[in-house]
PDB file of C-alpha atoms in Angstrom:
ATOM      1  CA  MET A  32      43.139-163.970 -44.649  1.00 55.00           C
ATOM      2  CA  SER A  33      46.091-165.073 -43.208  1.00 59.00           C
ATOM      3  CA  PRO A  34      49.449-164.459 -46.024  1.00 62.00           C
ATOM      4  CA  VAL A  35      50.824-167.416 -47.107  1.00 83.00           C
ATOM      5  CA  LEU A  36      53.381-165.248 -48.886  1.00 91.00           C
ATOM      6  CA  ASP A  37      55.592-162.219 -47.343  1.00 93.00           C
ATOM      7  CA  THR A  38      58.241-160.820 -49.652  1.00 92.00           C
ATOM      8  CA  ALA A  39      60.026-159.682 -46.409  1.00 90.00           C
ATOM      9  CA  PHE A  40      61.097-163.267 -45.519  1.00 92.00           C
ATOM     10  CA  ILE A  41      62.522-163.795 -48.958  1.00 93.00           C
ATOM     11  CA  PRO A  42      65.748-162.466 -50.246  1.00 94.00           C
ATOM     12  CA  PRO A  43      65.339-159.530 -53.176  1.00 93.00           C
ATOM     13  CA  ARG A  44      67.075-161.698 -55.625  1.00 93.00           C
ATOM     14  CA  ASP A  45      64.830-164.283 -55.313  1.00 94.00           C
ATOM     15  CA  ARG A  46      61.233-162.053 -54.879  1.00 94.00           C
ATOM     16  CA  GLU A  47      60.247-161.299 -58.401  1.00 94.00           C
ATOM     17  CA  GLU A  48      60.496-165.217 -58.799  1.00 94.00           C
ATOM     18  CA  VAL A  49      58.989-166.446 -55.975  1.00 94.00           C
ATOM     19  CA  VAL A  50      55.978-164.374 -56.262  1.00 94.00           C
ATOM     20  CA  ARG A  51      55.522-164.796 -60.216  1.00 93.00           C
ATOM     21  CA  ASP A  52      55.230-168.697 -59.190  1.00 92.00           C
ATOM     22  CA  ALA A  53      52.740-168.192 -56.403  1.00 90.00           C
ATOM     23  CA  VAL A  54      50.318-166.315 -59.035  1.00 91.00           C
ATOM     24  CA  TRP A  55      50.787-168.396 -61.582  1.00 91.00           C
ATOM     25  CA  LYS A  56      50.288-171.866 -59.230  1.00 87.00           C
ATOM     26  CA  SER A  57      47.267-170.426 -57.326  1.00 85.00           C
ATOM     27  CA  MET A  58      45.828-168.322 -59.728  1.00 89.00           C
ATOM     28  CA  VAL A  59      46.363-167.160 -63.729  1.00 90.00           C
ATOM     29  CA  ALA A  60      49.969-166.354 -65.172  1.00 91.00           C
ATOM     30  CA  VAL A  61      50.789-163.284 -65.906  1.00 94.00           C
ATOM     31  CA  ASP A  62      53.881-161.042 -66.122  1.00 95.00           C
ATOM     32  CA  ILE A  63      54.363-159.267 -63.721  1.00 95.00           C
ATOM     33  CA  ASP A  64      56.262-155.730 -63.688  1.00 95.00           C
ATOM     34  CA  HIS A  65      56.851-154.679 -60.344  1.00 94.00           C
ATOM     35  CA  ARG A  66      58.187-150.809 -60.696  1.00 90.00           C
ATOM     36  CA  PRO A  67      60.695-150.710 -57.554  1.00 91.00           C
ATOM     37  CA  ALA A  68      63.980-152.613 -57.059  1.00 92.00           C
ATOM     38  CA  ALA A  69      63.908-155.488 -56.194  1.00 89.00           C
ATOM     39  CA  GLU A  70      65.276-154.823 -52.005  1.00 92.00           C
ATOM     40  CA  ASP A  71      62.080-152.219 -52.177  1.00 94.00           C
ATOM     41  CA  ILE A  72      59.420-154.816 -53.460  1.00 94.00           C
ATOM     42  CA  SER A  73      57.163-155.664 -50.815  1.00 95.00           C
ATOM     43  CA  VAL A  74      54.340-157.883 -51.483  1.00 94.00           C
ATOM     44  CA  ARG A  75      51.412-159.821 -49.308  1.00 93.00           C
ATOM     45  CA  ILE A  76      49.025-162.471 -50.154  1.00 93.00           C
ATOM     46  CA  GLY A  77      46.651-164.847 -48.448  1.00 90.00           C
ATOM     47  CA  LEU A  78      45.290-167.621 -50.458  1.00 89.00           C
ATOM     48  CA  GLY A  79      41.987-169.285 -49.827  1.00 87.00           C
ATOM     49  CA  ALA A  80      39.905-171.545 -52.302  1.00 87.00           C
ATOM     50  CA  ALA A  81      36.062-172.602 -51.944  1.00 87.00           C
ATOM     51  CA  GLY A  82      35.307-175.080 -53.998  1.00 85.00           C
ATOM     52  CA  PRO A  83      36.560-174.184 -57.524  1.00 88.00           C
ATOM     53  CA  ILE A  84      36.412-170.493 -56.539  1.00 92.00           C
ATOM     54  CA  ARG A  85      40.410-169.378 -55.948  1.00 92.00           C
ATOM     55  CA  ILE A  86      40.464-166.774 -53.578  1.00 92.00           C
ATOM     56  CA  CYS A  87      43.519-163.970 -53.469  1.00 92.00           C
ATOM     57  CA  SER A  88      44.240-161.347 -51.463  1.00 91.00           C
ATOM     58  CA  ALA A  89      47.204-159.202 -51.993  1.00 92.00           C
ATOM     59  CA  GLN A  90      49.014-155.799 -50.691  1.00 92.00           C
ATOM     60  CA  ALA A  91      52.142-154.782 -52.850  1.00 94.00           C
ATOM     61  CA  THR A  92      54.129-151.914 -54.270  1.00 95.00           C
ATOM     62  CA  ALA A  93      52.933-150.887 -57.627  1.00 95.00           C
ATOM     63  CA  VAL A  94      52.844-153.138 -60.292  1.00 95.00           C
ATOM     64  CA  THR A  95      51.654-153.800 -63.541  1.00 96.00           C
ATOM     65  CA  LEU A  96      50.067-157.142 -64.217  1.00 96.00           C
ATOM     66  CA  ARG A  97      49.645-158.149 -68.109  1.00 95.00           C
ATOM     67  CA  ARG A  98      47.935-161.705 -69.438  1.00 95.00           C
ATOM     68  CA  THR A  99      49.649-161.474 -72.943  1.00 94.00           C
ATOM     69  CA  GLU A 100      47.780-162.988 -76.221  1.00 93.00           C
ATOM     70  CA  ARG A 101      50.594-165.368 -75.802  1.00 92.00           C
ATOM     71  CA  LEU A 102      48.850-166.429 -72.705  1.00 92.00           C
ATOM     72  CA  ALA A 103      45.467-166.027 -73.092  1.00 90.00           C
ATOM     73  CA  ARG A 104      45.674-168.595 -75.630  1.00 85.00           C
ATOM     74  CA  GLU A 105      47.805-171.398 -73.450  1.00 79.00           C
ATOM     75  CA  ASP A 106      44.405-171.233 -71.044  1.00 67.00           C
ATOM     76  CA  GLU A 107      43.590-174.995 -70.042  1.00 68.00           C
ATOM     77  CA  GLU A 108      40.461-173.581 -67.944  1.00 79.00           C
ATOM     78  CA  PRO A 109      38.881-170.433 -69.197  1.00 87.00           C
ATOM     79  CA  ALA A 110      38.354-168.133 -65.998  1.00 91.00           C
ATOM     80  CA  VAL A 111      36.196-164.690 -64.727  1.00 94.00           C
ATOM     81  CA  THR A 112      38.530-162.947 -62.134  1.00 95.00           C
ATOM     82  CA  LEU A 113      36.716-160.849 -60.117  1.00 95.00           C
ATOM     83  CA  GLY A 114      38.551-157.666 -58.740  1.00 94.00           C
ATOM     84  CA  VAL A 115      38.124-155.867 -55.756  1.00 94.00           C
ATOM     85  CA  GLN A 116      39.308-152.394 -55.178  1.00 94.00           C
ATOM     86  CA  THR A 117      39.998-152.065 -51.762  1.00 89.00           C
ATOM     87  CA  THR A 118      41.339-148.819 -50.846  1.00 91.00           C
ATOM     88  CA  GLY A 119      43.525-146.498 -53.784  1.00 91.00           C
ATOM     89  CA  SER A 120      42.969-147.051 -56.902  1.00 93.00           C
ATOM     90  CA  SER A 121      43.485-149.398 -59.690  1.00 95.00           C
ATOM     91  CA  VAL A 122      43.321-149.514 -63.954  1.00 96.00           C
ATOM     92  CA  VAL A 123      41.755-152.471 -65.946  1.00 95.00           C
ATOM     93  CA  VAL A 124      42.250-152.740 -69.912  1.00 96.00           C
ATOM     94  CA  GLN A 125      40.147-155.711 -71.342  1.00 95.00           C
ATOM     95  CA  ASN A 126      38.178-155.549 -74.571  1.00 92.00           C
ATOM     96  CA  GLY A 127      38.822-152.070 -76.003  1.00 92.00           C
ATOM     97  CA  ARG A 128      38.014-150.677 -72.605  1.00 93.00           C
ATOM     98  CA  GLU A 129      40.001-149.226 -69.863  1.00 94.00           C
ATOM     99  CA  CYS A 130      38.402-148.331 -67.115  1.00 93.00           C
ATOM    100  CA  LEU A 131      39.643-147.000 -63.516  1.00 94.00           C
ATOM    101  CA  LEU A 132      38.963-148.421 -60.333  1.00 94.00           C
ATOM    102  CA  ARG A 133      38.001-146.828 -57.254  1.00 93.00           C
ATOM    103  CA  PRO A 134      37.563-148.235 -53.638  1.00 92.00           C
ATOM    104  CA  GLY A 135      34.136-149.471 -52.995  1.00 91.00           C
ATOM    105  CA  GLN A 136      34.026-150.374 -56.805  1.00 93.00           C
ATOM    106  CA  PHE A 137      35.241-154.211 -58.475  1.00 94.00           C
ATOM    107  CA  ALA A 138      35.499-155.441 -62.588  1.00 95.00           C
ATOM    108  CA  VAL A 139      35.731-159.019 -64.107  1.00 96.00           C
ATOM    109  CA  TYR A 140      38.266-159.653 -67.093  1.00 93.00           C
ATOM    110  CA  GLU A 141      38.136-163.199 -68.583  1.00 93.00           C
ATOM    111  CA  SER A 142      41.367-164.689 -68.967  1.00 92.00           C
ATOM    112  CA  ILE A 143      41.044-166.502 -72.440  1.00 91.00           C
ATOM    113  CA  ALA A 144      41.804-162.608 -73.320  1.00 93.00           C
ATOM    114  CA  PRO A 145      44.723-160.426 -72.921  1.00 95.00           C
ATOM    115  CA  TYR A 146      44.409-157.933 -70.369  1.00 96.00           C
ATOM    116  CA  THR A 147      46.536-155.531 -68.396  1.00 96.00           C
ATOM    117  CA  HIS A 148      45.916-154.620 -64.981  1.00 95.00           C
ATOM    118  CA  LEU A 149      48.140-151.608 -63.337  1.00 95.00           C
ATOM    119  CA  PHE A 150      48.121-150.248 -60.160  1.00 95.00           C
ATOM    120  CA  ASP A 151      50.075-147.405 -60.287  1.00 92.00           C
ATOM    121  CA  GLU A 152      49.262-146.368 -56.270  1.00 88.00           C
ATOM    122  CA  GLY A 153      50.271-150.014 -55.319  1.00 91.00           C
ATOM    123  CA  VAL A 154      48.096-153.148 -54.030  1.00 91.00           C
ATOM    124  CA  ASP A 155      45.465-153.122 -51.819  1.00 91.00           C
ATOM    125  CA  TYR A 156      43.352-155.737 -53.744  1.00 92.00           C
ATOM    126  CA  ARG A 157      41.067-159.090 -53.985  1.00 93.00           C
ATOM    127  CA  PHE A 158      41.426-161.751 -56.856  1.00 94.00           C
ATOM    128  CA  ILE A 159      38.387-163.776 -56.700  1.00 95.00           C
ATOM    129  CA  ARG A 160      38.472-166.393 -59.363  1.00 94.00           C
ATOM    130  CA  PHE A 161      35.304-168.270 -61.627  1.00 93.00           C
ATOM    131  CA  PRO A 162      35.640-170.566 -63.867  1.00 87.00           C
ATOM    132  CA  ARG A 163      34.084-168.977 -66.806  1.00 86.00           C
ATOM    133  CA  ALA A 164      31.568-172.119 -67.636  1.00 79.00           C
ATOM    134  CA  ALA A 165      29.746-171.507 -63.729  1.00 82.00           C
ATOM    135  CA  LEU A 166      28.574-168.808 -64.727  1.00 82.00           C
ATOM    136  CA  ALA A 167      26.996-169.453 -67.164  1.00 75.00           C
ATOM    137  CA  LEU A 168      26.696-166.189 -69.066  1.00 81.00           C
ATOM    138  CA  PRO A 169      26.354-165.862 -72.956  1.00 80.00           C
ATOM    139  CA  ASP A 170      30.235-165.101 -74.369  1.00 83.00           C
ATOM    140  CA  ARG A 171      28.978-161.996 -76.144  1.00 84.00           C
ATOM    141  CA  LEU A 172      27.344-160.428 -72.614  1.00 87.00           C
ATOM    142  CA  LEU A 173      30.763-160.980 -70.686  1.00 88.00           C
ATOM    143  CA  ARG A 174      32.549-159.277 -73.752  1.00 89.00           C
ATOM    144  CA  ASP A 175      29.728-156.466 -73.086  1.00 91.00           C
ATOM    145  CA  ILE A 176      30.841-156.512 -69.345  1.00 92.00           C
ATOM    146  CA  THR A 177      34.846-156.663 -69.136  1.00 93.00           C
ATOM    147  CA  ALA A 178      36.549-153.789 -67.904  1.00 94.00           C
ATOM    148  CA  VAL A 179      33.550-152.006 -66.654  1.00 93.00           C
ATOM    149  CA  PRO A 180      33.078-150.625 -63.316  1.00 93.00           C
ATOM    150  CA  LEU A 181      30.955-151.797 -61.482  1.00 92.00           C
ATOM    151  CA  GLY A 182      29.366-151.075 -58.179  1.00 83.00           C
ATOM    152  CA  SER A 183      28.252-146.919 -57.798  1.00 75.00           C
ATOM    153  CA  ASP A 184      25.379-147.105 -59.248  1.00 81.00           C
ATOM    154  CA  ASN A 185      23.933-150.825 -59.260  1.00 85.00           C
ATOM    155  CA  PRO A 186      22.461-151.538 -56.287  1.00 89.00           C
ATOM    156  CA  VAL A 187      23.225-155.723 -56.995  1.00 89.00           C
ATOM    157  CA  ALA A 188      27.086-154.166 -57.488  1.00 90.00           C
ATOM    158  CA  ARG A 189      27.042-153.025 -54.256  1.00 90.00           C
ATOM    159  CA  LEU A 190      25.932-155.588 -52.389  1.00 90.00           C
ATOM    160  CA  ALA A 191      27.940-157.879 -54.134  1.00 92.00           C
ATOM    161  CA  PHE A 192      30.937-155.755 -52.947  1.00 92.00           C
ATOM    162  CA  THR A 193      30.138-155.726 -49.888  1.00 91.00           C
ATOM    163  CA  TYR A 194      29.840-159.666 -49.962  1.00 91.00           C
ATOM    164  CA  PHE A 195      32.783-160.374 -51.865  1.00 92.00           C
ATOM    165  CA  SER A 196      34.853-158.224 -49.732  1.00 90.00           C
ATOM    166  CA  GLU A 197      33.926-160.013 -46.748  1.00 88.00           C
ATOM    167  CA  LEU A 198      34.311-163.476 -48.369  1.00 88.00           C
ATOM    168  CA  ALA A 199      38.297-163.351 -49.143  1.00 87.00           C
ATOM    169  CA  VAL A 200      39.271-162.563 -46.005  1.00 83.00           C
ATOM    170  CA  THR A 201      36.984-164.045 -44.354  1.00 82.00           C
ATOM    171  CA  ASP A 202      39.423-167.713 -43.433  1.00 77.00           C
ATOM    172  CA  GLU A 203      36.270-169.324 -41.703  1.00 78.00           C
ATOM    173  CA  LEU A 204      34.340-169.642 -45.331  1.00 77.00           C
ATOM    174  CA  HIS A 205      37.255-171.483 -46.240  1.00 76.00           C
ATOM    175  CA  GLN A 206      37.378-174.389 -44.424  1.00 76.00           C
ATOM    176  CA  GLY A 207      35.542-177.042 -43.497  1.00 76.00           C
ATOM    177  CA  VAL A 208      31.848-177.488 -44.487  1.00 75.00           C
ATOM    178  CA  TYR A 209      31.273-174.107 -45.403  1.00 80.00           C
ATOM    179  CA  PRO A 210      33.364-173.882 -48.864  1.00 79.00           C
ATOM    180  CA  ASP A 211      30.744-176.446 -50.468  1.00 79.00           C
ATOM    181  CA  ALA A 212      27.801-174.152 -48.723  1.00 82.00           C
ATOM    182  CA  ILE A 213      28.874-171.145 -50.436  1.00 86.00           C
ATOM    183  CA  VAL A 214      30.377-171.854 -54.039  1.00 86.00           C
ATOM    184  CA  GLU A 215      26.923-171.729 -55.886  1.00 84.00           C
ATOM    185  CA  PRO A 216      25.205-168.869 -54.181  1.00 87.00           C
ATOM    186  CA  SER A 217      28.963-167.205 -55.095  1.00 91.00           C
ATOM    187  CA  ILE A 218      28.162-167.683 -58.659  1.00 89.00           C
ATOM    188  CA  GLU A 219      24.726-166.764 -58.800  1.00 86.00           C
ATOM    189  CA  LEU A 220      25.256-163.590 -57.103  1.00 90.00           C
ATOM    190  CA  LEU A 221      27.958-162.386 -59.485  1.00 92.00           C
ATOM    191  CA  ARG A 222      25.979-163.513 -62.288  1.00 88.00           C
ATOM    192  CA  ALA A 223      22.892-161.449 -60.505  1.00 88.00           C
ATOM    193  CA  ALA A 224      25.598-158.164 -60.503  1.00 90.00           C
ATOM    194  CA  LEU A 225      26.762-159.162 -64.138  1.00 91.00           C
ATOM    195  CA  THR A 226      23.168-159.877 -66.052  1.00 88.00           C
ATOM    196  CA  SER A 227      21.697-156.461 -64.282  1.00 86.00           C
ATOM    197  CA  GLN A 228      24.568-154.096 -65.083  1.00 85.00           C
ATOM    198  CA  HIS A 229      24.256-155.625 -68.470  1.00 78.00           C
ATOM    199  CA  GLY A 230      20.459-154.424 -68.482  1.00 74.00           C
ATOM    200  CA  ASN A 231      19.514-158.586 -69.025  1.00 59.00           C
ATOM    201  CA  SER A 232      16.144-158.857 -66.551  1.00 54.00           C
ATOM    202  CA  GLY A 233      15.701-161.806 -68.044  1.00 57.00           C
ATOM    203  CA  LEU A 234      19.152-163.444 -67.038  1.00 53.00           C
ATOM    204  CA  ALA A 235      19.186-161.233 -63.553  1.00 51.00           C
ATOM    205  CA  ARG A 236      15.482-162.060 -62.309  1.00 56.00           C
ATOM    206  CA  ALA A 237      16.495-166.021 -61.340  1.00 55.00           C
ATOM    207  CA  PRO A 238      19.691-165.764 -59.197  1.00 57.00           C
ATOM    208  CA  LEU A 239      19.040-162.675 -57.435  1.00 57.00           C
ATOM    209  CA  GLU A 240      15.737-164.314 -55.847  1.00 62.00           C
ATOM    210  CA  ALA A 241      17.717-167.660 -55.629  1.00 62.00           C
ATOM    211  CA  THR A 242      20.742-165.476 -53.517  1.00 65.00           C
ATOM    212  CA  LEU A 243      18.100-163.464 -51.058  1.00 75.00           C
ATOM    213  CA  SER A 244      17.980-165.916 -48.074  1.00 78.00           C
ATOM    214  CA  LEU A 245      21.620-166.308 -48.743  1.00 74.00           C
ATOM    215  CA  ARG A 246      21.623-162.575 -48.252  1.00 77.00           C
ATOM    216  CA  ILE A 247      19.309-162.041 -45.956  1.00 86.00           C
ATOM    217  CA  THR A 248      20.980-164.705 -43.149  1.00 84.00           C
ATOM    218  CA  HIS A 249      24.773-162.620 -43.682  1.00 80.00           C
ATOM    219  CA  TYR A 250      22.837-159.699 -42.691  1.00 85.00           C
ATOM    220  CA  ILE A 251      20.793-161.099 -39.445  1.00 89.00           C
ATOM    221  CA  ARG A 252      24.607-162.343 -38.626  1.00 85.00           C
ATOM    222  CA  SER A 253      26.160-159.877 -39.254  1.00 84.00           C
ATOM    223  CA  HIS A 254      23.747-157.819 -36.855  1.00 88.00           C
ATOM    224  CA  LEU A 255      23.269-160.204 -34.079  1.00 89.00           C
ATOM    225  CA  ALA A 256      24.008-158.705 -31.490  1.00 88.00           C
ATOM    226  CA  ASP A 257      22.146-155.249 -32.092  1.00 88.00           C
ATOM    227  CA  PRO A 258      19.227-155.036 -29.759  1.00 82.00           C
ATOM    228  CA  ASP A 259      16.545-154.151 -32.467  1.00 86.00           C
ATOM    229  CA  LEU A 260      17.099-156.881 -35.103  1.00 90.00           C
ATOM    230  CA  THR A 261      13.863-156.791 -35.966  1.00 92.00           C
ATOM    231  CA  ALA A 262      12.101-157.858 -39.559  1.00 94.00           C
ATOM    232  CA  ALA A 263      11.153-154.104 -41.106  1.00 93.00           C
ATOM    233  CA  ARG A 264      15.158-153.039 -40.640  1.00 92.00           C
ATOM    234  CA  ILE A 265      15.866-156.971 -41.970  1.00 92.00           C
ATOM    235  CA  ALA A 266      13.272-156.795 -45.060  1.00 90.00           C
ATOM    236  CA  ALA A 267      14.580-152.380 -45.956  1.00 87.00           C
ATOM    237  CA  ALA A 268      18.268-153.802 -45.913  1.00 84.00           C
ATOM    238  CA  ASN A 269      17.665-156.044 -48.645  1.00 78.00           C
ATOM    239  CA  ASP A 270      15.596-153.797 -50.129  1.00 74.00           C
ATOM    240  CA  ILE A 271      12.174-156.062 -50.301  1.00 82.00           C
ATOM    241  CA  SER A 272       8.708-155.413 -47.774  1.00 85.00           C
ATOM    242  CA  VAL A 273       8.326-157.876 -44.433  1.00 90.00           C
ATOM    243  CA  ARG A 274       6.367-160.053 -46.322  1.00 90.00           C
ATOM    244  CA  HIS A 275       8.471-160.560 -48.443  1.00 88.00           C
ATOM    245  CA  LEU A 276      10.646-161.637 -46.362  1.00 90.00           C
ATOM    246  CA  TYR A 277       8.706-164.192 -44.316  1.00 92.00           C
ATOM    247  CA  VAL A 278       7.747-165.573 -47.713  1.00 88.00           C
ATOM    248  CA  VAL A 279      11.435-165.797 -48.820  1.00 86.00           C
ATOM    249  CA  LEU A 280      12.320-167.314 -44.606  1.00 89.00           C
ATOM    250  CA  SER A 281       9.489-170.034 -45.119  1.00 88.00           C
ATOM    251  CA  ARG A 282      11.111-171.117 -47.866  1.00 81.00           C
ATOM    252  CA  SER A 283      14.106-172.018 -46.686  1.00 77.00           C
ATOM    253  CA  GLY A 284      12.556-173.451 -43.458  1.00 83.00           C
ATOM    254  CA  ILE A 285      13.055-170.649 -41.355  1.00 87.00           C
ATOM    255  CA  SER A 286      11.074-169.186 -38.275  1.00 91.00           C
ATOM    256  CA  LEU A 287      12.749-165.053 -38.501  1.00 92.00           C
ATOM    257  CA  GLY A 288      12.591-165.392 -34.533  1.00 91.00           C
ATOM    258  CA  ASP A 289      13.576-168.435 -33.765  1.00 91.00           C
ATOM    259  CA  TRP A 290      16.620-168.308 -35.975  1.00 91.00           C
ATOM    260  CA  ILE A 291      17.267-165.323 -34.200  1.00 92.00           C
ATOM    261  CA  ARG A 292      17.615-166.413 -30.850  1.00 92.00           C
ATOM    262  CA  THR A 293      18.936-169.792 -31.544  1.00 91.00           C
ATOM    263  CA  HIS A 294      22.100-168.036 -33.015  1.00 91.00           C
ATOM    264  CA  ARG A 295      22.709-165.623 -30.463  1.00 92.00           C
ATOM    265  CA  LEU A 296      21.873-168.183 -27.984  1.00 93.00           C
ATOM    266  CA  ALA A 297      25.021-169.890 -29.653  1.00 91.00           C
ATOM    267  CA  GLU A 298      26.791-166.828 -29.377  1.00 91.00           C
ATOM    268  CA  CYS A 299      26.958-166.758 -26.090  1.00 93.00           C
ATOM    269  CA  ARG A 300      26.991-169.990 -25.318  1.00 92.00           C
ATOM    270  CA  ARG A 301      31.164-170.115 -27.491  1.00 89.00           C
ATOM    271  CA  GLU A 302      31.593-166.558 -25.156  1.00 90.00           C
ATOM    272  CA  LEU A 303      31.062-168.452 -21.545  1.00 92.00           C
ATOM    273  CA  ALA A 304      33.585-170.988 -22.589  1.00 89.00           C
ATOM    274  CA  GLY A 305      35.721-169.382 -24.754  1.00 86.00           C
ATOM    275  CA  PRO A 306      38.984-168.475 -22.300  1.00 84.00           C
ATOM    276  CA  ASN A 307      37.646-164.493 -21.818  1.00 82.00           C
ATOM    277  CA  GLY A 308      34.172-166.386 -20.703  1.00 82.00           C
ATOM    278  CA  ARG A 309      34.929-165.172 -17.000  1.00 86.00           C
ATOM    279  CA  LEU A 310      36.120-161.639 -17.891  1.00 86.00           C
ATOM    280  CA  ARG A 311      32.460-160.169 -18.336  1.00 88.00           C
ATOM    281  CA  THR A 312      29.290-161.403 -16.434  1.00 92.00           C
ATOM    282  CA  ILE A 313      27.026-163.351 -17.394  1.00 93.00           C
ATOM    283  CA  ALA A 314      24.184-160.772 -18.031  1.00 93.00           C
ATOM    284  CA  ALA A 315      26.619-158.544 -20.184  1.00 93.00           C
ATOM    285  CA  ILE A 316      27.437-161.737 -22.085  1.00 93.00           C
ATOM    286  CA  GLY A 317      23.536-161.562 -22.440  1.00 92.00           C
ATOM    287  CA  ARG A 318      23.133-158.904 -22.931  1.00 92.00           C
ATOM    288  CA  ARG A 319      25.456-158.217 -26.576  1.00 90.00           C
ATOM    289  CA  TRP A 320      23.848-160.800 -28.059  1.00 92.00           C
ATOM    290  CA  GLY A 321      20.454-159.074 -27.822  1.00 90.00           C
ATOM    291  CA  PHE A 322      19.153-160.673 -24.272  1.00 91.00           C
ATOM    292  CA  VAL A 323      18.312-157.217 -22.770  1.00 87.00           C
ATOM    293  CA  ASP A 324      16.337-158.879 -19.694  1.00 90.00           C
ATOM    294  CA  ALA A 325      19.161-161.087 -17.680  1.00 92.00           C
ATOM    295  CA  THR A 326      16.158-164.131 -16.324  1.00 93.00           C
ATOM    296  CA  HIS A 327      14.590-164.670 -19.686  1.00 93.00           C
ATOM    297  CA  PHE A 328      18.197-164.991 -20.947  1.00 93.00           C
ATOM    298  CA  SER A 329      18.775-167.771 -18.370  1.00 94.00           C
ATOM    299  CA  LYS A 330      15.715-169.098 -19.321  1.00 94.00           C
ATOM    300  CA  MET A 331      16.268-169.335 -23.049  1.00 93.00           C
ATOM    301  CA  PHE A 332      19.672-170.991 -22.534  1.00 94.00           C
ATOM    302  CA  LYS A 333      18.276-173.491 -20.271  1.00 93.00           C
ATOM    303  CA  GLN A 334      15.823-174.568 -23.021  1.00 92.00           C
ATOM    304  CA  ALA A 335      18.259-174.900 -25.745  1.00 92.00           C
ATOM    305  CA  TYR A 336      20.937-176.667 -23.995  1.00 92.00           C
ATOM    306  CA  GLY A 337      19.803-177.507 -20.864  1.00 93.00           C
ATOM    307  CA  MET A 338      21.340-176.165 -17.720  1.00 93.00           C
ATOM    308  CA  SER A 339      22.307-172.480 -17.118  1.00 94.00           C
ATOM    309  CA  PRO A 340      24.425-170.124 -18.026  1.00 93.00           C
ATOM    310  CA  ARG A 341      26.324-170.364 -15.167  1.00 93.00           C
ATOM    311  CA  ALA A 342      26.610-174.049 -14.864  1.00 93.00           C
ATOM    312  CA  TRP A 343      28.199-174.211 -18.434  1.00 93.00           C
ATOM    313  CA  ARG A 344      30.666-171.236 -17.337  1.00 91.00           C
ATOM    314  CA  GLU A 345      31.662-173.204 -14.356  1.00 90.00           C
ATOM    315  CA  ALA A 346      32.039-176.451 -16.163  1.00 90.00           C
ATOM    316  CA  ASN A 347      34.268-175.013 -18.754  1.00 87.00           C
ATOM    317  CA  HIS A 348      36.543-172.402 -15.963  1.00 82.00           C
ATOM    318  CA  PRO A 349      36.007-174.528 -13.029  1.00 78.00           C
ATOM    319  CA  ARG A 350      37.247-172.531  -9.987  1.00 70.00           C
ATOM    320  CA  SER A 351      40.524-173.514  -8.740  1.00 59.00           C
ATOM    321  CA  SER A 352      40.175-174.648  -5.147  1.00 49.00           C
ATOM    322  CA  THR A 353      42.138-174.148  -2.420  1.00 44.00           C
TER     323      THR A 353
END
């Protein structure tokens, strides 16, 4: 995510006020106590959104965030913030609990109750803010799960950590048609992580199953370039059987082989037309996206797009005449 605020370009005397205004307007109202002197304050913030979900990626020098009783009472839209610990550590305090977050873990905290978030080692963190009503979870469950470290001993939470870490920093997911497509799956995955951690299987089962197709296709997209991307490997990565994999994809109208081939061809097409389309051979580009046989690659490409890979590249990178 590209930074929209960088204190390196802000006079030291204005840094605290500028950071405070940006955080209050984009995420949540909190008191901010910077540890260093004004001239040593360093903050880089990237902001994004997907529908009602607000996203903030932050790197900063040591700081303490406090949501006071007064600020909590004045909350106009109750929210739940998901905090993802990328590197270093931090401490979250809310509802009488204190948790230490380490890399690979996350925690949630509510805007309707006071909380403190301490970053003694500096900040490398992702904040993702959800409307409290969208999660549709019991008040008691949310109170019980705030300021609890998630991600180490819960496989659903580990999956959620990976998903939300990428969501926070992938600019394409915050643009065009993609934000609308990821809102509901993001909410359901967070519900699954929280309810499974709480031990309420009745609440956990539905959101987990609802996001399974999304998680499968996300995994496939992330491994399109692997030539050994098989049904068995995809199923194992998602802790399901191969039979269940095909059932889930069928419900979404997806044929696994066709889906993989179509998306691999799309990546080849994009790369051939891109600015570096002539830097590698056509066969090498095909191999990069899982087509080990150059002849088969050319045949599949022509069937899909009506022209050979070579003709497509020439159309996008015509050789200059001498």
